[in-house]
Short mmCIF file of C-alpha atoms and ligand atoms in Angstrom, two decimals:
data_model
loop_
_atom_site.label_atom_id
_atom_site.label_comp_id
_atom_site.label_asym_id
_atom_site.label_seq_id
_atom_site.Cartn_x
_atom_site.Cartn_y
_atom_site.Cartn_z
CA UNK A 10 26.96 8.14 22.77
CA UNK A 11 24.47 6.09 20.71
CA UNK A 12 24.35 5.76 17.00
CA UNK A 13 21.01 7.97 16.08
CA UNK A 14 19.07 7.04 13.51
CA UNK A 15 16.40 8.54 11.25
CA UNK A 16 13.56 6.30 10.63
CA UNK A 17 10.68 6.57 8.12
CA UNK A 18 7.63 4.23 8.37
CA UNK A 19 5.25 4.21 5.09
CA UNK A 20 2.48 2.31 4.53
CA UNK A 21 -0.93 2.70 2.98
CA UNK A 22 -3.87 4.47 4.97
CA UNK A 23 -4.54 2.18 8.15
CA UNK A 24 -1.85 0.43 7.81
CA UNK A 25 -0.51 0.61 11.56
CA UNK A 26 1.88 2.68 11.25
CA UNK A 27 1.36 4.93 14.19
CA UNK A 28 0.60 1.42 16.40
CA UNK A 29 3.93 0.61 15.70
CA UNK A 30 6.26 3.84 16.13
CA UNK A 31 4.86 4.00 19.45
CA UNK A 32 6.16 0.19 20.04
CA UNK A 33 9.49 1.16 18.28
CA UNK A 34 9.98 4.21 20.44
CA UNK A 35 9.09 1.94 23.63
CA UNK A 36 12.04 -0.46 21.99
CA UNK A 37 14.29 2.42 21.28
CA UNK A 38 13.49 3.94 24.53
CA UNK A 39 14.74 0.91 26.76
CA UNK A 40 17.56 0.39 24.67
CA UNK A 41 18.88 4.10 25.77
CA UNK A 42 17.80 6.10 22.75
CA UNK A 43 16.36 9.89 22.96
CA UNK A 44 13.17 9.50 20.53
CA UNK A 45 11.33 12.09 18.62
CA UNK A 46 8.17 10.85 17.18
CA UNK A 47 6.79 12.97 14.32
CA UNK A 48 4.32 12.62 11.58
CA UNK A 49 3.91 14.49 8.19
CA UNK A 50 1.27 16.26 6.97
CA UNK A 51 3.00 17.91 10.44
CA UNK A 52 1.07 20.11 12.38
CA UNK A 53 3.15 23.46 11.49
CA UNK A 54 1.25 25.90 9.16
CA UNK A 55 1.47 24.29 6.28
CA UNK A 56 0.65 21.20 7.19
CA UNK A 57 -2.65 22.09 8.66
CA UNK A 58 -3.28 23.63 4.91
CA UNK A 59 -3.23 20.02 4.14
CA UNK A 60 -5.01 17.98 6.67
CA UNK A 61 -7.75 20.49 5.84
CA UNK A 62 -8.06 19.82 2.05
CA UNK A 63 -7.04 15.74 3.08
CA UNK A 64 -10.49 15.82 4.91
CA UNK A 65 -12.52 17.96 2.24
CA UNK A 66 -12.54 21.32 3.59
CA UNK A 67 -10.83 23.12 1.01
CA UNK A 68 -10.22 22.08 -2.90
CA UNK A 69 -7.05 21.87 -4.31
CA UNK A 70 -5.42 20.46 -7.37
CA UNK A 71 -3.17 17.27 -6.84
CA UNK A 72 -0.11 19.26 -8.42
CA UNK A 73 -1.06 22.16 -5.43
CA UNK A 74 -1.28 19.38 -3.55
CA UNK A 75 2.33 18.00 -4.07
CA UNK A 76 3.40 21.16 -4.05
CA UNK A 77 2.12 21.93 -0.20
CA UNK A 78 3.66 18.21 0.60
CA UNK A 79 6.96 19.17 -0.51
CA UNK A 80 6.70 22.85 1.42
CA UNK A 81 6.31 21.09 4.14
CA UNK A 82 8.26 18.44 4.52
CA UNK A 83 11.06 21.04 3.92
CA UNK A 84 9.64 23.27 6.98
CA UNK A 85 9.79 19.43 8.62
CA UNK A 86 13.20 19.49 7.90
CA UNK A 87 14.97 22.66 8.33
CA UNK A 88 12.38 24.44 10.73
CA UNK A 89 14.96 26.29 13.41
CA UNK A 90 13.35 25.23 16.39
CA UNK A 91 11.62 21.97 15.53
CA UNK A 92 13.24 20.87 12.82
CA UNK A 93 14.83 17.19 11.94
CA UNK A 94 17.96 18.34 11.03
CA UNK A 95 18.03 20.07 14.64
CA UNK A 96 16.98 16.98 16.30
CA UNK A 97 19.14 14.93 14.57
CA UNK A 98 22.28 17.46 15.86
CA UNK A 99 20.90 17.34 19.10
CA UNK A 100 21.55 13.67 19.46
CA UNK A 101 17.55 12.05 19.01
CA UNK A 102 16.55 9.37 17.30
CA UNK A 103 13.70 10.43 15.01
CA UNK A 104 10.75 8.10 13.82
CA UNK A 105 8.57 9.62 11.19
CA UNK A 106 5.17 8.54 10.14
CA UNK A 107 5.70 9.31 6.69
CA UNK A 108 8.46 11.02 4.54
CA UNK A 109 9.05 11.09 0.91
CA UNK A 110 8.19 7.81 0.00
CA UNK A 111 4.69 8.57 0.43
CA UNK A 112 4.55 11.16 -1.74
CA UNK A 113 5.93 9.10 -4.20
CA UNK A 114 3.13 6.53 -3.79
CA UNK A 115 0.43 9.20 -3.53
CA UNK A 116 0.90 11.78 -5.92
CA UNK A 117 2.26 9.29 -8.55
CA UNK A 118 -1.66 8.16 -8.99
CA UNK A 119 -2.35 11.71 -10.51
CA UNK A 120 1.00 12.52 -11.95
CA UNK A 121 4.33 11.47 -13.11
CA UNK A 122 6.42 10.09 -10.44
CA UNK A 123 9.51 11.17 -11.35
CA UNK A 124 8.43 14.30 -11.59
CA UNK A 125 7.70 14.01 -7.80
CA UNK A 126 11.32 11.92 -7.14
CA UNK A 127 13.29 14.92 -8.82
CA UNK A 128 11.01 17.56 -6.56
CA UNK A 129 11.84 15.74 -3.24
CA UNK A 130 15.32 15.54 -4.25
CA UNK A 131 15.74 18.87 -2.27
CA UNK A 132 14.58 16.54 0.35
CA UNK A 133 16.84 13.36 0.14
CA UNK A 134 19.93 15.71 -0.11
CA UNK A 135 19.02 16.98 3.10
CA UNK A 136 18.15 13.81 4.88
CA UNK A 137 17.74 10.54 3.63
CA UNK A 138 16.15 7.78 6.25
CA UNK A 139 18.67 5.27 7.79
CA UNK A 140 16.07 2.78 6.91
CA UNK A 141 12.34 3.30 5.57
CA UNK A 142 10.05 0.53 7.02
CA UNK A 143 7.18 -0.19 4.78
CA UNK A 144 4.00 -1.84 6.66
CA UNK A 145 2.12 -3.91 4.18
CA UNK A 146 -1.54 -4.51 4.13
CA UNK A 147 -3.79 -5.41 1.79
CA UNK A 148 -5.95 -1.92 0.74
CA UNK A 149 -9.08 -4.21 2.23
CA UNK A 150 -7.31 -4.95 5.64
CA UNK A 151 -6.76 -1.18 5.59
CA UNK A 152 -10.20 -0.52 4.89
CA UNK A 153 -12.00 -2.68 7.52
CA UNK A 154 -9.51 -1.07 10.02
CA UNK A 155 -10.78 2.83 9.09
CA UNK A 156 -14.52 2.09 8.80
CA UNK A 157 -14.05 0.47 12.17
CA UNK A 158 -12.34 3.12 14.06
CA UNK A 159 -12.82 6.01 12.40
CA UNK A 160 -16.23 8.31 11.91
CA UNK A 161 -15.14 10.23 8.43
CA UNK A 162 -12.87 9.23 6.00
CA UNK A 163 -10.25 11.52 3.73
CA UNK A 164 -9.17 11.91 0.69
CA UNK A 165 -7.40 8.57 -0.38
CA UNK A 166 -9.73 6.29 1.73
CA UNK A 167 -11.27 4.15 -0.79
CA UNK A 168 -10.52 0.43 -1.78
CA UNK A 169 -9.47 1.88 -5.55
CA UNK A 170 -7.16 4.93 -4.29
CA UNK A 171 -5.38 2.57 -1.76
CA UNK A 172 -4.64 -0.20 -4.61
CA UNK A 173 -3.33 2.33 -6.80
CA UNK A 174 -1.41 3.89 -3.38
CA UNK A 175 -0.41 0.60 -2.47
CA UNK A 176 1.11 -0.18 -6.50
CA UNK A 177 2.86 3.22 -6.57
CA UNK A 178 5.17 2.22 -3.59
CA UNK A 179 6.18 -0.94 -4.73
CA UNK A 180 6.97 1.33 -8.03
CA UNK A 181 9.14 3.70 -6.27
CA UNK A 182 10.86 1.02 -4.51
CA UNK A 183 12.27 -0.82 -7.14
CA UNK A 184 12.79 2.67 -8.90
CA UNK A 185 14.98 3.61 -5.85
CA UNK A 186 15.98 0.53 -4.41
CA UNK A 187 20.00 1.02 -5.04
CA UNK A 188 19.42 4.44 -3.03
CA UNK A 189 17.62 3.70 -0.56
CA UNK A 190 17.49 0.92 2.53
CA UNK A 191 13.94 -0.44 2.86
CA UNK A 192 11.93 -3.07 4.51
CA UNK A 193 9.20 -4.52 3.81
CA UNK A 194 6.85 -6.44 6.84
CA UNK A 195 3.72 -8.07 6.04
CA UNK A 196 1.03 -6.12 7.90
CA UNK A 197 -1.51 -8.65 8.03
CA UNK A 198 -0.20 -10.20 11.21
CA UNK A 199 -0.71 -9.30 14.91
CA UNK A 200 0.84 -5.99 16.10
CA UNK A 201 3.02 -8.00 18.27
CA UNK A 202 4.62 -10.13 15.40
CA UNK A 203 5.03 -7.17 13.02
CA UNK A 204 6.77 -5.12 16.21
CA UNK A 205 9.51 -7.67 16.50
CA UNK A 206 10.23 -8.01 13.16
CA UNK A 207 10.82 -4.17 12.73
CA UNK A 208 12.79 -4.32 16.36
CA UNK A 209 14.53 -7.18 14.78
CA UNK A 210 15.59 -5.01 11.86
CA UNK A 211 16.20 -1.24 13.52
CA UNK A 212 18.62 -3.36 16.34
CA UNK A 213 20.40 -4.59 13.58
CA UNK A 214 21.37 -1.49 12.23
CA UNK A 215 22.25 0.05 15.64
P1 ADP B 319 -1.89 4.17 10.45
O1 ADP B 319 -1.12 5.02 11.43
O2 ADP B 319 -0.99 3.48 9.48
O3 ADP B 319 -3.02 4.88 9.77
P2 ADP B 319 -2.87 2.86 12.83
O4 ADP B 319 -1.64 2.47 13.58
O5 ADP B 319 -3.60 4.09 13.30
O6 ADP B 319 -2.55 2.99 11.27
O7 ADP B 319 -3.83 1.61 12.83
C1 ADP B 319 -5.15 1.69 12.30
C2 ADP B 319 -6.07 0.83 13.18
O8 ADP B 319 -5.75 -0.55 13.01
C3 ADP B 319 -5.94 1.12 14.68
O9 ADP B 319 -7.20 1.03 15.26
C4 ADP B 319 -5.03 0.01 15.18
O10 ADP B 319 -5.29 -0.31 16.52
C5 ADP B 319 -5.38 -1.12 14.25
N1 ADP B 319 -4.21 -1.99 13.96
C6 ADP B 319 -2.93 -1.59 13.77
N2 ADP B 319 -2.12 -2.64 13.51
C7 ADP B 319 -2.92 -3.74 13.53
C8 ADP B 319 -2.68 -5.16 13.34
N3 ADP B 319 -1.47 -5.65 13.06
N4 ADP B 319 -3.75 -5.98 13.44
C9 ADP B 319 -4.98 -5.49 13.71
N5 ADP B 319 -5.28 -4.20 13.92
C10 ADP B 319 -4.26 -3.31 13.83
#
């Protein structure tokens, strides 16, 4: 039986991080892994409450907003049918694009990040990550990459939001970095380079 692992990948808007859990799953794949790939905001219920006030459509206050994050990432976790704890049991590998780190980075540029830490700490009792990979751009890499491939952009998606996003993670991982395994791969290289770095890393856990 293989060793299954739970795998977060953070990163600011545009980063690449869904380019490269679909390379990791490939990686994980071959190597004889069962993968679930999943994302957060999910798209449960209350996720879809937030990709709707991410794009504009309805108004919310950034503590609501924290507030819906943390709802559900716990439905992420403990939902009976798709939940992470589940798929852990049954034996899969999970890769997430996104967990708790980025709610650390976001919300912490409207509030108090500890505030956030000790909220999620529901969270990280339940399920910490193996190992969180952090994909590093610069918030004008990230930028070019969403104007070109994208027709709107969200809440977030601005050069000043994504410094400030960008700052707050490198807070919260020196905060956390005696709890927490993380890794940290310079973005601004080809998707190839940045794939076998993280392969590098996730085989060497395995
Ligand atoms: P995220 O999931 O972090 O928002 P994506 O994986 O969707 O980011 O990537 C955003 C865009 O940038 C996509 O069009 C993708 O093809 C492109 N991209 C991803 N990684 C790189 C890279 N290393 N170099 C150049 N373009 C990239």
């Amino acid at each position: 039986m293989k060793q299954n692992l739970f795998i977060a990948l953070e990163g600011i808007d545009g980063s690449g991080k869904s380019t490269q859990i679909k390379l990791l799953e490939q990686k994980l794949t071959n190597a004889g892994h069962k993968v679930y790939a999943t994302f957060e905001p999910t798209d449960g219920m209350i996720g879809s409450v937030l990709r709707n006030i991410l794009r504009g459509y309805i108004k919310a206050d950034h503590r609501t907003i924290a507030g819906l994050f943390l709802a559900d990432r716990l439905d992420h976790l403990l939902n009976e049918e798709t939940g992470l704890v589940k798929k852990l049991q049954d034996g899969y590998t999970v890769i997430t694009d996104r967990y708790y780190f980025s709610s650390y980075a976001y919300h912490a540029t409207h509030m108090d990040m500890d505030w956030v830490i000790a909220a999620n700490k529901l969270c990280a009792d339940i399920l910490k990550p193996t190992i969180t990979l952090f994909i590093d751009v610069s918030p004008e890499t990230s930028m070019q990459r969403i104007n070109a491939n994208r027709a709107g952009t969200e809440l977030f998606e601005n050069i000043e939001s994504l410094r400030a996003v960008r700052e707050k993670y490198f807070e919260a991982f020196t905060k956390l970095k005696t709890e927490e395994r993380i890794f940290i791969a310079n973005g601004d290289r080809t998707i190839e380079a940045i794939a076998n770095e993280l392969w590098e890393k996730v085989s060497g856990i395995l």
